mmCIF file with all atom_site columns, C-alpha atoms in Angstrom:
data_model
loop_
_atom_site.group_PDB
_atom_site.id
_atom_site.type_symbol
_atom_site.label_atom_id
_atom_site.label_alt_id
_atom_site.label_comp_id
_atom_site.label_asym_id
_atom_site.label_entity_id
_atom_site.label_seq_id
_atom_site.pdbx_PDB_ins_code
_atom_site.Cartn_x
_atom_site.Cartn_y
_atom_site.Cartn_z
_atom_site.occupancy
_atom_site.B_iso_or_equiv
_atom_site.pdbx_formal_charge
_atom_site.auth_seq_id
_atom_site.auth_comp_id
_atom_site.auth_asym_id
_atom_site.auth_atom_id
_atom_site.pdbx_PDB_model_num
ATOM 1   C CA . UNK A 1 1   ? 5.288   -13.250 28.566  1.00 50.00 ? 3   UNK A CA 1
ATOM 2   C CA . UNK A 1 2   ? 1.905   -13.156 26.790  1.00 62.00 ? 4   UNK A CA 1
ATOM 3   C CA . UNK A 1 3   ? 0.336   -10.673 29.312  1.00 64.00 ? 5   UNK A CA 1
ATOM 4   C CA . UNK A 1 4   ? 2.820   -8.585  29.074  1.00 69.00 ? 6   UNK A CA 1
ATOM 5   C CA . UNK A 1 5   ? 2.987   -8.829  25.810  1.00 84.00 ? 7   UNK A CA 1
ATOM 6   C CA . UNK A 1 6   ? -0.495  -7.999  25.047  1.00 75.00 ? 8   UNK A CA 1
ATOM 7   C CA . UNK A 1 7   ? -1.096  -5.529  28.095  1.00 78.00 ? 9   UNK A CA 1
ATOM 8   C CA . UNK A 1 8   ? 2.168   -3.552  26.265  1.00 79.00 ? 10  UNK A CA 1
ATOM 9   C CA . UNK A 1 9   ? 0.111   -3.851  22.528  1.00 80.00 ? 11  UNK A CA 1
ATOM 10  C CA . UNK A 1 10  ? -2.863  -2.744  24.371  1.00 75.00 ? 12  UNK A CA 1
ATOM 11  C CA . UNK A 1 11  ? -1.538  0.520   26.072  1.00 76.00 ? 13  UNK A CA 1
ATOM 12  C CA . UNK A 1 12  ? 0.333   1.458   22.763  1.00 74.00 ? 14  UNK A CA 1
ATOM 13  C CA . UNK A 1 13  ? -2.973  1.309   20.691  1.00 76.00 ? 15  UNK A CA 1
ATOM 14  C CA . UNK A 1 14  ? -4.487  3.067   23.744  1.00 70.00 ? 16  UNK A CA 1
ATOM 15  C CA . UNK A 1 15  ? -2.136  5.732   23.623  1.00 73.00 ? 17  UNK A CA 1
ATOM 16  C CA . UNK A 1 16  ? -2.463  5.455   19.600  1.00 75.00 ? 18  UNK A CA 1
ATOM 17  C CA . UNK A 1 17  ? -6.152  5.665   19.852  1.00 73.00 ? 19  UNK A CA 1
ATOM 18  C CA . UNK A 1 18  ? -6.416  9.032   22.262  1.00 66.00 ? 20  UNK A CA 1
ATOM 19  C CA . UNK A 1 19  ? -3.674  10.706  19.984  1.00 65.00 ? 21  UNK A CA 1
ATOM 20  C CA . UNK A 1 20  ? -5.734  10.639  17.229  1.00 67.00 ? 22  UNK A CA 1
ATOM 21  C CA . UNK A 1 21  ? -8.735  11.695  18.983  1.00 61.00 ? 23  UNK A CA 1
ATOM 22  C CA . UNK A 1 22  ? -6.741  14.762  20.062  1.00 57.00 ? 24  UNK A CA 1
ATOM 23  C CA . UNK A 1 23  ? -5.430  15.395  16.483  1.00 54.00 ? 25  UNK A CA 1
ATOM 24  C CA . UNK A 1 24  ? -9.147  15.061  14.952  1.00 55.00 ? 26  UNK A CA 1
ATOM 25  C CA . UNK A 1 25  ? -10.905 17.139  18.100  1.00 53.00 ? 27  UNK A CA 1
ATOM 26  C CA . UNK A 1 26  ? -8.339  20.102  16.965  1.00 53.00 ? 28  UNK A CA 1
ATOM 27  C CA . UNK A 1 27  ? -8.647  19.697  13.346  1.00 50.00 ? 29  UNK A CA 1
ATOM 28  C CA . UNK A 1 28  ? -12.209 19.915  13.409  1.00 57.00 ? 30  UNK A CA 1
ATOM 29  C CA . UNK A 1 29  ? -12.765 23.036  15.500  1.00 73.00 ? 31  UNK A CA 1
ATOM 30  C CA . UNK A 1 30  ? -14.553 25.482  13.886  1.00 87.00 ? 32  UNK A CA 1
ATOM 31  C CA . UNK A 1 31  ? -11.838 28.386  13.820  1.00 92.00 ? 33  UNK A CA 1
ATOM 32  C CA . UNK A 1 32  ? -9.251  26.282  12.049  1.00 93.00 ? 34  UNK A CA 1
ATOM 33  C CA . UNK A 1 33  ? -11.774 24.804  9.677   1.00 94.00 ? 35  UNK A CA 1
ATOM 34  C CA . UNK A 1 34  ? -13.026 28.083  8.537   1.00 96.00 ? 36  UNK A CA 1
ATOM 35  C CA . UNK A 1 35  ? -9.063  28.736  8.006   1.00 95.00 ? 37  UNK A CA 1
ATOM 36  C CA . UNK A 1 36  ? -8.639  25.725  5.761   1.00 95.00 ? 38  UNK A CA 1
ATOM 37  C CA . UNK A 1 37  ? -11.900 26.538  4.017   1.00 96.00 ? 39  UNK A CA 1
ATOM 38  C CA . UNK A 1 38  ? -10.921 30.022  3.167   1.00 97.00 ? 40  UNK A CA 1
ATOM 39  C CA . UNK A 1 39  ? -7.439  28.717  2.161   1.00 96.00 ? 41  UNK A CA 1
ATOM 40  C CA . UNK A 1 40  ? -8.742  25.893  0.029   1.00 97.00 ? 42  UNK A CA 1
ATOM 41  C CA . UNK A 1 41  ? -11.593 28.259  -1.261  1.00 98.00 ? 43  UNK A CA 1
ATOM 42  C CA . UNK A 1 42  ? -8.633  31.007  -2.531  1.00 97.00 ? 44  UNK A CA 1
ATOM 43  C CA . UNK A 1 43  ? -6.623  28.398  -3.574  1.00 97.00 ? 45  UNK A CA 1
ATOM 44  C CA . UNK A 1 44  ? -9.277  26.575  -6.019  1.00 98.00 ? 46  UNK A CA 1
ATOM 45  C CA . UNK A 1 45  ? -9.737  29.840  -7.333  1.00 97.00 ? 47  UNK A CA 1
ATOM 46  C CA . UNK A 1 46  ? -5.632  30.722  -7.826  1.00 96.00 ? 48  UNK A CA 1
ATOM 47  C CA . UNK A 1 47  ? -5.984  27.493  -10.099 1.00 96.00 ? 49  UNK A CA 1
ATOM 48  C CA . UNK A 1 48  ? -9.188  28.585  -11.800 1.00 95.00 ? 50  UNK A CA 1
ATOM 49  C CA . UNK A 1 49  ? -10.474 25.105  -10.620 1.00 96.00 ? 51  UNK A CA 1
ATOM 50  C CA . UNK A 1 50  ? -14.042 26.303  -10.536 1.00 95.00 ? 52  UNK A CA 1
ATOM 51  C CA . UNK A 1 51  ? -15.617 23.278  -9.570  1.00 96.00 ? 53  UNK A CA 1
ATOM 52  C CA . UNK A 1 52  ? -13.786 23.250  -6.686  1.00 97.00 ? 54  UNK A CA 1
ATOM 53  C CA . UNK A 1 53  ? -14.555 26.831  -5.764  1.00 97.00 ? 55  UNK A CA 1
ATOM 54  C CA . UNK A 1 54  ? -18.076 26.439  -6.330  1.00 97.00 ? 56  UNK A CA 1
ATOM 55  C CA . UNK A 1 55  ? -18.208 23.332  -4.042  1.00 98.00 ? 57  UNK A CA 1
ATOM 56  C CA . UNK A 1 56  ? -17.509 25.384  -0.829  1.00 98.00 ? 58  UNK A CA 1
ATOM 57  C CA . UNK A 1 57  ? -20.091 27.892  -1.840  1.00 98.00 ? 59  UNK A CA 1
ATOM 58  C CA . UNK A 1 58  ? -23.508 27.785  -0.597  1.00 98.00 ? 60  UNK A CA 1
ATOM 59  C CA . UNK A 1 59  ? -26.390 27.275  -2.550  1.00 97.00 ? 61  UNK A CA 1
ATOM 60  C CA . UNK A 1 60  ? -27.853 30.400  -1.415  1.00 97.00 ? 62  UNK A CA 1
ATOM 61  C CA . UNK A 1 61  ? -25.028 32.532  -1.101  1.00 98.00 ? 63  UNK A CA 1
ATOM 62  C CA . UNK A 1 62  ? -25.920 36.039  -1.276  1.00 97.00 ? 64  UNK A CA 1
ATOM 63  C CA . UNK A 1 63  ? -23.047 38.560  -1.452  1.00 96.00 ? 65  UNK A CA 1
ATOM 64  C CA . UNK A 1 64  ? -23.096 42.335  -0.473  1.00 95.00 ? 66  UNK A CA 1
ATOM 65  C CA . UNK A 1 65  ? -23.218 43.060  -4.081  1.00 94.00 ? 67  UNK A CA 1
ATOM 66  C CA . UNK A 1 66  ? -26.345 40.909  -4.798  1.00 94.00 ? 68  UNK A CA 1
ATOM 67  C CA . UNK A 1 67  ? -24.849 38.458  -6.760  1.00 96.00 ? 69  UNK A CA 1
ATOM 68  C CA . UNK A 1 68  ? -25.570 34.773  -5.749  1.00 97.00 ? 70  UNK A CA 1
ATOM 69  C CA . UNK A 1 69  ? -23.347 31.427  -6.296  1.00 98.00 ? 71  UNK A CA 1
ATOM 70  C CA . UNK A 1 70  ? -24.282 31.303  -10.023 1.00 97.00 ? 72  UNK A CA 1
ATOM 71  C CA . UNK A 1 71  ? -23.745 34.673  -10.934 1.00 96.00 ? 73  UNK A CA 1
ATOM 72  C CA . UNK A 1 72  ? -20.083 34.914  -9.425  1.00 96.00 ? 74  UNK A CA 1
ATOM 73  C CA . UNK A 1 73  ? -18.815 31.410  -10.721 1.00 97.00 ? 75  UNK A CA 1
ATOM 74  C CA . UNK A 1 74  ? -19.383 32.442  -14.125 1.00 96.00 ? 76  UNK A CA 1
ATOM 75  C CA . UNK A 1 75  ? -17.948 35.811  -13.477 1.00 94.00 ? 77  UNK A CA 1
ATOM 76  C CA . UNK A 1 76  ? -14.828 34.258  -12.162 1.00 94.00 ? 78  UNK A CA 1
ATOM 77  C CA . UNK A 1 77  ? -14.956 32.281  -15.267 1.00 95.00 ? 79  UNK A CA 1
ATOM 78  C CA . UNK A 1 78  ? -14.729 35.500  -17.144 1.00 93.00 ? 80  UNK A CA 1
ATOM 79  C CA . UNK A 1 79  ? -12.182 37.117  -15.785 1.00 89.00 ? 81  UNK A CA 1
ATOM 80  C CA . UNK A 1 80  ? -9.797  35.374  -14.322 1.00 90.00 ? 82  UNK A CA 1
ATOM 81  C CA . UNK A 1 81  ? -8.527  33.106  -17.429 1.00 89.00 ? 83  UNK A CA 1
ATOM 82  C CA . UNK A 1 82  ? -6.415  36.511  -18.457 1.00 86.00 ? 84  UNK A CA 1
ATOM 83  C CA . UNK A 1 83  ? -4.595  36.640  -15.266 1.00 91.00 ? 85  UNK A CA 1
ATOM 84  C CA . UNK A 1 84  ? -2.238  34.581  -15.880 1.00 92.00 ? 86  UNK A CA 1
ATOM 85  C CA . UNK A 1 85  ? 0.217   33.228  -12.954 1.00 94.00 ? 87  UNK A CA 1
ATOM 86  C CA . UNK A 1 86  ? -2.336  34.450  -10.725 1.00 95.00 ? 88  UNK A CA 1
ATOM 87  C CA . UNK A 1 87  ? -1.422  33.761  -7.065  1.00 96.00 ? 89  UNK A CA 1
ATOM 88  C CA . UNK A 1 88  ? -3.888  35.487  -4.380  1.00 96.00 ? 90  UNK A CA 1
ATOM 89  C CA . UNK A 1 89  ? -2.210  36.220  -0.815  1.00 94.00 ? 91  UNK A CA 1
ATOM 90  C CA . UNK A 1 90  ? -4.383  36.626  2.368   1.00 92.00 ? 92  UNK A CA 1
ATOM 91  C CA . UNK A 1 91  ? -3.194  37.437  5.618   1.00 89.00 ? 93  UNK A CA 1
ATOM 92  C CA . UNK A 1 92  ? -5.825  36.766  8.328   1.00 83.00 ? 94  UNK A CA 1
ATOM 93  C CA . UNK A 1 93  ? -6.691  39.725  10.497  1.00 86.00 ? 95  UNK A CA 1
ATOM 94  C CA . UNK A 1 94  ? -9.264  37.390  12.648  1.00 94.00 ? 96  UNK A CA 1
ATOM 95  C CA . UNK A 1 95  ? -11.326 34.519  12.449  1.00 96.00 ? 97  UNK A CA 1
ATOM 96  C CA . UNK A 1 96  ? -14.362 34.298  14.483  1.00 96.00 ? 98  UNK A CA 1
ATOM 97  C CA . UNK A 1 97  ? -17.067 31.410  15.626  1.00 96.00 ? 99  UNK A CA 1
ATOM 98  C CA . UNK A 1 98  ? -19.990 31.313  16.984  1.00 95.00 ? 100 UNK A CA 1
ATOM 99  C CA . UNK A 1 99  ? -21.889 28.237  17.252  1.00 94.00 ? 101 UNK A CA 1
ATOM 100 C CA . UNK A 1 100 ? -22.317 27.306  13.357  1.00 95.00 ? 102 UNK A CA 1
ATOM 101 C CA . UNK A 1 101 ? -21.128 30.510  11.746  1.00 97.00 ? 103 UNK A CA 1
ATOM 102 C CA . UNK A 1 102 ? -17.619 31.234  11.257  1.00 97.00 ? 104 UNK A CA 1
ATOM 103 C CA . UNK A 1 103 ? -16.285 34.720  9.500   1.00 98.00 ? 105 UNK A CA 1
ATOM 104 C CA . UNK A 1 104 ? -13.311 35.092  8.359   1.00 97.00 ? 106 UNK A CA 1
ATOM 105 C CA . UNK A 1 105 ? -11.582 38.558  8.264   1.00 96.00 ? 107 UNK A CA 1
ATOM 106 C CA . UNK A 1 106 ? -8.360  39.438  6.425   1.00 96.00 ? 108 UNK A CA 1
ATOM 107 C CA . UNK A 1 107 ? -6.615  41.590  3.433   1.00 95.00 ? 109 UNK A CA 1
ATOM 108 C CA . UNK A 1 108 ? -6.032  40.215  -0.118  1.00 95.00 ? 110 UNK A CA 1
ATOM 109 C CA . UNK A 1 109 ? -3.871  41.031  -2.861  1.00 94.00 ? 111 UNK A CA 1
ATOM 110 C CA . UNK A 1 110 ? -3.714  39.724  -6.169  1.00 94.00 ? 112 UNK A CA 1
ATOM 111 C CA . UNK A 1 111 ? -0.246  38.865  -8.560  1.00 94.00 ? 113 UNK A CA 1
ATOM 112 C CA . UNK A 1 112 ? -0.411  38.089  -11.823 1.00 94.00 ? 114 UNK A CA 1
ATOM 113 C CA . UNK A 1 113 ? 1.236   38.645  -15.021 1.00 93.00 ? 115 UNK A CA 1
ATOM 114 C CA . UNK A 1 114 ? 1.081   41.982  -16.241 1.00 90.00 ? 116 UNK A CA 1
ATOM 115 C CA . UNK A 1 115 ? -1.995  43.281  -19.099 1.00 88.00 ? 117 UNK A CA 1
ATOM 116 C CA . UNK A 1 116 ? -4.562  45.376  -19.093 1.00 88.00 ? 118 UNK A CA 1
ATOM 117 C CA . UNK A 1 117 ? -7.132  43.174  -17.591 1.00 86.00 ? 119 UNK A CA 1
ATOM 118 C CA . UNK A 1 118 ? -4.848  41.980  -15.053 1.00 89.00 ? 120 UNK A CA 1
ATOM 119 C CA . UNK A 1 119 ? -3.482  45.253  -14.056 1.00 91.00 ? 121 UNK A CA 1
ATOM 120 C CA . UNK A 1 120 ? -7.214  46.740  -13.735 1.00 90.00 ? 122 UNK A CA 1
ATOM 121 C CA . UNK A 1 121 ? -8.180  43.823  -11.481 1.00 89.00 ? 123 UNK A CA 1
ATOM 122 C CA . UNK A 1 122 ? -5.215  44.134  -8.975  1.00 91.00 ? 124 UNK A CA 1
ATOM 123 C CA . UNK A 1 123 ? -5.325  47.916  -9.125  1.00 91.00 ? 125 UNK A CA 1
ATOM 124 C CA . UNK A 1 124 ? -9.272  47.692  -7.622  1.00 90.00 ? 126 UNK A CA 1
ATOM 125 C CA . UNK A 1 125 ? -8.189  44.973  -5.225  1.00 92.00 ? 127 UNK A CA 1
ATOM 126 C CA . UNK A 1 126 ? -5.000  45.560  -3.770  1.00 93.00 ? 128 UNK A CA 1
ATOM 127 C CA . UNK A 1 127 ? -6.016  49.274  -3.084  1.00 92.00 ? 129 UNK A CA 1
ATOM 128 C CA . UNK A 1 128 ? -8.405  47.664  -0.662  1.00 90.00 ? 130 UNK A CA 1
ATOM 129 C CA . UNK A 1 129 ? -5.226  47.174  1.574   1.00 77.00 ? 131 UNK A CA 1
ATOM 130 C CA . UNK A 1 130 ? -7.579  48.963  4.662   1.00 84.00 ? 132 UNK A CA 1
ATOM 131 C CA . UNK A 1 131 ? -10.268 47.616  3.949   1.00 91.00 ? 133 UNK A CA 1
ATOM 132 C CA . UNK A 1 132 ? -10.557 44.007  4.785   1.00 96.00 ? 134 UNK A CA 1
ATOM 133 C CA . UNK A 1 133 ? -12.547 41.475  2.983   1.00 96.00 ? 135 UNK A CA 1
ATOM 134 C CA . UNK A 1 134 ? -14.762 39.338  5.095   1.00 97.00 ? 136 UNK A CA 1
ATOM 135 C CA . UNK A 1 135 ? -15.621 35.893  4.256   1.00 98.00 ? 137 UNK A CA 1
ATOM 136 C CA . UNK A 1 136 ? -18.600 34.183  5.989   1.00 98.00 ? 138 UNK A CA 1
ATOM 137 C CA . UNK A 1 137 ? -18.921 30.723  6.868   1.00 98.00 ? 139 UNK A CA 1
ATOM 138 C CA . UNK A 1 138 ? -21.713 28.334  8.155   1.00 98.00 ? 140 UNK A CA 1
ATOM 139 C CA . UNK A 1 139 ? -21.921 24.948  9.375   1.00 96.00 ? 141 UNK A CA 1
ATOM 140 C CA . UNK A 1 140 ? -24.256 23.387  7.360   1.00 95.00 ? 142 UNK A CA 1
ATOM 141 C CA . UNK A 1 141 ? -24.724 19.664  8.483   1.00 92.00 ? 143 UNK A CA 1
ATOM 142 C CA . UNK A 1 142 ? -23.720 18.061  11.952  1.00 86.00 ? 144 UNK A CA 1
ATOM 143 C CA . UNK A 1 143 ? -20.043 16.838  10.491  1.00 88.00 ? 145 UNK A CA 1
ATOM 144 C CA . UNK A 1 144 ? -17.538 19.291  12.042  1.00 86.00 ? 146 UNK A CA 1
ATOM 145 C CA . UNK A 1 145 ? -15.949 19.417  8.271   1.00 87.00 ? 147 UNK A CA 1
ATOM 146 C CA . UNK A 1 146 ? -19.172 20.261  6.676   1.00 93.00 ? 148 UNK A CA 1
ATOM 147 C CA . UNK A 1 147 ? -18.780 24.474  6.319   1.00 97.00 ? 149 UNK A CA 1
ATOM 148 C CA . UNK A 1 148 ? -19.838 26.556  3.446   1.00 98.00 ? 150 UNK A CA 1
ATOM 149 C CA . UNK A 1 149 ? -19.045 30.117  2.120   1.00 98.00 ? 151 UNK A CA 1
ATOM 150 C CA . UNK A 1 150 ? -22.466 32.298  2.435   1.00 98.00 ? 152 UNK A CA 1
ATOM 151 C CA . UNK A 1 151 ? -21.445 35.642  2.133   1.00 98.00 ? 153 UNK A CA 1
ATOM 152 C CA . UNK A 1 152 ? -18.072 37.809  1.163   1.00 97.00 ? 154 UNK A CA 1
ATOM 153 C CA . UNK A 1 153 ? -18.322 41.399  1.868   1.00 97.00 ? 155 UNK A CA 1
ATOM 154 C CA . UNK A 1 154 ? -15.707 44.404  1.759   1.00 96.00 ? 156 UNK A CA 1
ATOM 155 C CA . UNK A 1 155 ? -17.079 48.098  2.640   1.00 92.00 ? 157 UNK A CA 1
ATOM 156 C CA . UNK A 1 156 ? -14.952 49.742  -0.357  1.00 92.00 ? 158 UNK A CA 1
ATOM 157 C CA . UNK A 1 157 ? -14.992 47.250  -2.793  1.00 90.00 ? 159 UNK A CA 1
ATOM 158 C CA . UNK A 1 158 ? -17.342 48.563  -5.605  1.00 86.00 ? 160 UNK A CA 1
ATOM 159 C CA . UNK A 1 159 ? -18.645 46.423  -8.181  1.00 82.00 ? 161 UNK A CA 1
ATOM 160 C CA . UNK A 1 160 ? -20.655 47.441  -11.494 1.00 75.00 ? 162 UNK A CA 1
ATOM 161 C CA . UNK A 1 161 ? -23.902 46.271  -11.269 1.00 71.00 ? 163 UNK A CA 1
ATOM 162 C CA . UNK A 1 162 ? -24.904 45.215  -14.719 1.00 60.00 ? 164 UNK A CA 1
ATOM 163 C CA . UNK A 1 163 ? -21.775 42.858  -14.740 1.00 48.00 ? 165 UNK A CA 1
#
């Protein structure tokens, strides 16, 4: 009764063990983690939780408008405290990976409560609705969890450049 007691424990932890391994093997491929980035990495902004946003950045991100990790924290910082309500909605047009660079490729539009400043800002963004926004992604340390945001880049977004 003890063997197969313990040979029935040991298959079910055996079975336990390569289910997990499974769940973790998918979970850390680099396409979905460079979805939960980007979704984490919108939604930390949503809640104006900047420290979180500026955790998946880079240290030397470098976006198409030559602003680097410092420069568009604090603009966030700015801005986005008179949207109020703010919710951002992406819809993924394609995510990409090669080796330990992942881009992600989709539209985004903005909601907020209505004002000036919040009506300017979704006016600029949500007319972008053809021109996706591209968020790039590297691998930055041999943990397949490790990823960080090094560029963004839309071809008709325009941004002042005296801020």
């Amino acid at each position: 009764m003890s063997t197969v007691s313990f040979r029935n424990w040991f298959s079910a932890g055996l079975l336990l063990a390569v289910l997990t391994a499974a769940c973790l093997f998918r979970l850390w491929q680099g396409e979905k983690q460079v979805r939960l980035h980007t979704e984490h990495f919108l939604h930390a902004i949503e809640q104006k939780a900047w420290a979180n946003a500026g955790a998946f950045m880079d240290e030397q991100y470098r976006d198409q408008w030559g602003q680097d990790r410092t420069l568009v924290l604090a603009r966030l910082r700015e801005v986005l405290p008179y949207m109020r309500n703010l919710q951002i909605r992406s819809k993924e047009l394609a995510i990409v990976v090669r080796g330990n660079d992942g881009t992600w490729r989709g539209r985004i539009t903005l909601e907020a409560e209505p004002d000036e400043i919040s009506a300017l800002i979704k006016e600029r963004v949500n007319a972008l609705d053809e021109s996706p926004f591209e968020l790039q992604w590297r691998k930055v340390s041999g943990s397949p969890w490790d990823w960080k945001l090094i560029r963004v880049t839309n071809a008709e977004l325009e941004l002042p450049d005296d801020g």
